[in-house]
mmCIF file of C-alpha atoms in Angstrom:
data_model
loop_
_atom_site.group_PDB
_atom_site.id
_atom_site.type_symbol
_atom_site.label_atom_id
_atom_site.label_comp_id
_atom_site.label_asym_id
_atom_site.label_seq_id
_atom_site.Cartn_x
_atom_site.Cartn_y
_atom_site.Cartn_z
ATOM 1 C CA MET A 1 79.755 135.796 112.284
ATOM 2 C CA SER A 2 79.731 132.107 111.849
ATOM 3 C CA GLU A 3 80.292 129.549 114.885
ATOM 4 C CA ALA A 4 83.769 128.779 113.281
ATOM 5 C CA ASP A 5 84.873 132.328 114.130
ATOM 6 C CA GLY A 6 86.601 133.381 117.410
ATOM 7 C CA PRO A 7 85.649 136.359 119.425
ATOM 8 C CA GLU A 8 87.352 139.086 117.371
ATOM 9 C CA GLY A 9 85.735 137.316 113.967
ATOM 10 C CA THR A 10 88.898 135.682 112.864
ATOM 11 C CA PRO A 11 88.475 132.192 112.276
ATOM 12 C CA VAL A 12 89.537 129.995 115.119
ATOM 13 C CA GLY A 13 92.455 127.901 113.426
ATOM 14 C CA ALA A 14 93.998 131.025 111.906
ATOM 15 C CA GLN A 15 94.144 132.743 115.428
ATOM 16 C CA GLU A 16 95.977 129.429 116.915
ATOM 17 C CA ALA A 17 98.518 129.243 113.958
ATOM 18 C CA THR A 18 99.992 132.755 114.403
ATOM 19 C CA SER A 19 100.306 132.646 118.195
ATOM 20 C CA GLU A 20 102.847 130.999 120.152
ATOM 21 C CA PRO A 21 102.839 127.670 122.064
ATOM 22 C CA SER A 22 100.526 128.390 125.376
ATOM 23 C CA GLY A 23 100.911 127.185 128.759
ATOM 24 C CA VAL A 24 98.964 124.307 128.104
ATOM 25 C CA ASP A 25 101.150 123.097 124.967
ATOM 26 C CA LEU A 26 104.056 123.812 126.734
ATOM 27 C CA ALA A 27 103.052 121.646 129.733
ATOM 28 C CA ARG A 28 102.214 118.747 127.128
ATOM 29 C CA VAL A 29 105.718 119.036 125.786
ATOM 30 C CA ALA A 30 107.218 119.056 128.945
ATOM 31 C CA LEU A 31 105.655 115.873 130.138
ATOM 32 C CA ARG A 32 106.282 114.030 126.952
ATOM 33 C CA ALA A 33 109.949 114.845 127.488
ATOM 34 C CA ALA A 34 109.674 113.526 131.309
ATOM 35 C CA LYS A 35 108.004 110.497 130.111
ATOM 36 C CA GLU A 36 110.721 109.529 127.689
ATOM 37 C CA ALA A 37 113.442 109.975 130.236
ATOM 38 C CA ALA A 38 111.710 107.866 132.623
ATOM 39 C CA ARG A 39 111.403 105.309 130.197
ATOM 40 C CA ALA A 40 115.024 105.427 129.374
ATOM 41 C CA ARG A 41 116.341 105.354 132.908
ATOM 42 C CA GLY A 42 113.821 102.493 133.376
ATOM 43 C CA ASP A 43 115.222 100.534 130.532
ATOM 44 C CA VAL A 44 118.689 101.086 131.841
ATOM 45 C CA ALA A 45 117.747 100.047 135.379
ATOM 46 C CA GLN A 46 115.988 96.841 134.122
ATOM 47 C CA GLN A 47 119.051 96.070 132.109
ATOM 48 C CA LYS A 48 121.218 96.362 135.047
ATOM 49 C CA LYS A 49 118.694 94.428 137.249
ATOM 50 C CA LEU A 50 119.025 91.401 134.670
ATOM 51 C CA ALA A 51 122.594 91.568 134.327
ATOM 52 C CA ARG A 52 122.988 91.076 138.129
ATOM 53 C CA ARG A 53 120.463 87.976 137.859
ATOM 54 C CA GLY A 54 122.534 86.102 135.183
ATOM 55 C CA GLY A 55 121.777 87.723 131.864
ATOM 56 C CA LEU A 56 118.855 88.198 129.886
ATOM 57 C CA ARG A 57 116.141 85.748 130.111
ATOM 58 C CA SER A 58 113.071 85.347 127.743
ATOM 59 C CA GLY A 59 109.809 86.073 129.158
ATOM 60 C CA ALA A 60 106.370 85.866 127.925
ATOM 61 C CA ARG A 61 106.839 88.511 125.141
ATOM 62 C CA GLY A 62 108.934 87.616 122.155
ATOM 63 C CA ASP A 63 112.372 89.045 121.798
ATOM 64 C CA ARG A 64 115.252 88.809 119.319
ATOM 65 C CA ARG A 65 116.496 85.578 121.198
ATOM 66 C CA ASP A 66 113.047 83.515 120.606
ATOM 67 C CA PRO A 67 113.200 80.820 117.606
ATOM 68 C CA MET A 68 111.651 82.349 114.489
ATOM 69 C CA ALA A 69 109.907 80.591 111.403
ATOM 70 C CA LEU A 70 111.999 78.830 108.887
ATOM 71 C CA GLY A 71 110.802 81.145 106.009
ATOM 72 C CA ALA A 72 111.414 84.051 107.977
ATOM 73 C CA ALA A 73 115.078 82.972 108.846
ATOM 74 C CA ILE A 74 115.504 82.217 105.085
ATOM 75 C CA ASN A 75 114.431 85.366 103.853
ATOM 76 C CA ARG A 76 116.759 87.255 106.495
ATOM 77 C CA LEU A 77 119.649 85.333 105.605
ATOM 78 C CA LEU A 78 119.024 85.878 101.751
ATOM 79 C CA THR A 79 118.874 89.697 102.650
ATOM 80 C CA GLU A 80 121.759 89.716 104.943
ATOM 81 C CA ARG A 81 124.141 87.822 102.398
ATOM 82 C CA GLY A 82 122.722 89.589 99.423
ATOM 83 C CA TRP A 83 121.693 86.407 97.754
ATOM 84 C CA GLU A 84 118.238 87.567 96.377
ATOM 85 C CA ALA A 85 118.978 87.465 92.812
ATOM 86 C CA PRO A 86 120.807 83.992 92.887
ATOM 87 C CA ALA A 87 117.842 82.600 94.848
ATOM 88 C CA ALA A 88 115.278 84.060 92.418
ATOM 89 C CA VAL A 89 117.095 82.659 89.508
ATOM 90 C CA GLY A 90 117.255 79.281 91.216
ATOM 91 C CA GLY A 91 113.339 79.898 91.551
ATOM 92 C CA VAL A 92 113.201 80.173 87.714
ATOM 93 C CA MET A 93 115.231 77.033 87.167
ATOM 94 C CA GLY A 94 112.651 75.033 89.293
ATOM 95 C CA ARG A 95 109.862 76.799 87.088
ATOM 96 C CA TRP A 96 111.454 76.589 83.621
ATOM 97 C CA PRO A 97 108.545 74.660 82.325
ATOM 98 C CA GLU A 98 106.089 77.357 83.209
ATOM 99 C CA ILE A 99 108.416 79.999 81.844
ATOM 100 C CA VAL A 100 109.461 78.622 78.367
ATOM 101 C CA GLY A 101 106.686 76.236 77.837
ATOM 102 C CA GLU A 102 106.404 72.508 77.967
ATOM 103 C CA ASP A 103 107.610 71.672 74.496
ATOM 104 C CA VAL A 104 110.797 73.784 74.813
ATOM 105 C CA ALA A 105 111.319 72.525 78.595
ATOM 106 C CA LYS A 106 111.400 69.075 77.315
ATOM 107 C CA HIS A 107 114.403 69.750 74.979
ATOM 108 C CA CYS A 108 116.152 72.581 76.805
ATOM 109 C CA GLU A 109 117.111 72.736 80.280
ATOM 110 C CA PRO A 110 118.968 75.593 82.491
ATOM 111 C CA GLU A 111 122.449 74.801 83.964
ATOM 112 C CA ARG A 112 123.756 77.354 85.622
ATOM 113 C CA TYR A 113 123.560 80.950 86.125
ATOM 114 C CA ASP A 114 126.706 83.452 86.445
ATOM 115 C CA GLU A 115 126.118 86.373 88.908
ATOM 116 C CA ASP A 116 128.532 88.414 87.934
ATOM 117 C CA GLU A 117 127.849 88.442 84.338
ATOM 118 C CA ARG A 118 124.450 88.145 84.610
ATOM 119 C CA VAL A 119 124.286 85.215 81.928
ATOM 120 C CA LEU A 120 121.748 82.060 82.029
ATOM 121 C CA VAL A 121 123.600 78.951 80.527
ATOM 122 C CA VAL A 122 121.042 76.771 78.798
ATOM 123 C CA ARG A 123 121.844 73.075 77.410
ATOM 124 C CA CYS A 124 119.649 71.887 74.623
ATOM 125 C CA ASP A 125 119.433 67.878 73.528
ATOM 126 C CA SER A 126 119.808 68.984 69.864
ATOM 127 C CA THR A 127 121.278 71.223 67.884
ATOM 128 C CA ALA A 128 117.691 72.173 66.071
ATOM 129 C CA TRP A 129 116.842 72.984 69.690
ATOM 130 C CA ALA A 130 119.314 75.134 70.280
ATOM 131 C CA THR A 131 119.046 77.009 67.104
ATOM 132 C CA ASN A 132 115.769 77.477 68.278
ATOM 133 C CA LEU A 133 116.261 78.745 71.649
ATOM 134 C CA ARG A 134 118.786 81.219 70.296
ATOM 135 C CA LEU A 135 116.030 82.664 68.283
ATOM 136 C CA LEU A 136 113.558 83.011 71.266
ATOM 137 C CA ALA A 137 116.518 84.148 73.664
ATOM 138 C CA PRO A 138 115.585 88.050 73.286
ATOM 139 C CA THR A 139 112.031 87.350 74.252
ATOM 140 C CA LEU A 140 113.199 84.839 76.985
ATOM 141 C CA VAL A 141 115.185 87.315 78.687
ATOM 142 C CA ALA A 142 112.421 90.142 78.606
ATOM 143 C CA ARG A 143 110.206 87.474 80.402
ATOM 144 C CA LEU A 144 112.781 86.501 82.770
ATOM 145 C CA ASN A 145 113.715 90.221 83.850
ATOM 146 C CA GLU A 146 109.978 90.811 84.214
ATOM 147 C CA ASP A 147 109.714 88.128 86.494
ATOM 148 C CA LEU A 148 113.033 88.573 88.304
ATOM 149 C CA GLY A 149 113.640 92.536 88.181
ATOM 150 C CA HIS A 150 115.163 94.453 85.365
ATOM 151 C CA GLY A 151 118.971 93.554 84.572
ATOM 152 C CA THR A 152 118.856 90.238 86.552
ATOM 153 C CA VAL A 153 119.647 88.185 83.368
ATOM 154 C CA ARG A 154 121.314 90.113 80.733
ATOM 155 C CA LEU A 155 122.101 87.362 78.174
ATOM 156 C CA ILE A 156 121.077 83.641 77.749
ATOM 157 C CA LYS A 157 124.151 81.458 76.354
ATOM 158 C CA VAL A 158 122.600 78.577 74.517
ATOM 159 C CA ASN A 159 124.925 75.199 74.469
ATOM 160 C CA GLY A 160 124.015 72.583 72.119
ATOM 161 C CA PRO A 161 124.347 68.581 72.991
ATOM 162 C CA GLY A 162 127.802 67.603 74.360
ATOM 163 C CA GLY A 163 129.938 65.094 72.606
ATOM 164 C CA PRO A 164 129.838 61.533 73.469
ATOM 165 C CA ALA A 165 131.710 60.391 77.032
ATOM 166 C CA ARG A 166 135.389 60.012 76.601
ATOM 167 C CA ARG A 167 136.503 56.679 77.232
ATOM 168 C CA TYR A 168 139.953 55.981 78.693
ATOM 169 C CA GLY A 169 140.265 52.323 78.170
ATOM 170 C CA PRO A 170 143.383 49.830 77.819
ATOM 171 C CA LEU A 171 143.673 50.537 74.302
ATOM 172 C CA ARG A 172 144.223 54.389 74.356
ATOM 173 C CA ALA A 173 147.267 55.673 72.742
ATOM 174 C CA PRO A 174 149.472 58.064 75.045
ATOM 175 C CA GLY A 175 149.136 61.641 74.275
ATOM 176 C CA SER A 176 145.858 61.536 72.157
ATOM 177 C CA THR A 177 142.761 62.920 73.114
ATOM 178 C CA GLY A 178 140.740 59.941 72.206
ATOM 179 C CA PRO A 179 137.359 59.684 70.513
ATOM 180 C CA GLY A 180 136.811 63.570 71.208
ATOM 181 C CA ASP A 181 139.169 64.626 68.562
ATOM 182 C CA THR A 182 135.978 64.981 66.259
ATOM 183 C CA TYR A 183 134.022 67.091 68.644
ATOM 184 C CA GLY A 184 136.675 69.539 69.451
#
């Protein structure tokens, strides 16, 4: 018989598991229930008292009415509105040189992100860089999804350089599209 055995030779833990709660256990449960009921009555009474005094007031402890830090307020707003993905993509646009590299970032910049279609539109300053970025697009999509979360960016749409600005001057023929005819 070891010192962990009870008086009949059965282990102490086995004897407690098979028996029903004793008087001490029942008393603890009743005490806990009474404390919770008293706490609930006290909360109700305190709220009634505060309502009579003219409303809730801020005290020494923090509550939901106290000012919060700007970062916490912004995070809460992003979560409540469901703007996590657009905000994350906006962060990527700010870190574009780190993601694609300095050489590519000098010639290509992100323009916008379509949240519904999960498409990132990028404009390049020459057709050669647009072609290069189209070849790199699957790698960039994988890298962006690794950074932002799977499926955030489904496709990168690469646009080449735009045509020259259309000028509308006094010599413009009515009904013509101007010098943009060749850029379609």
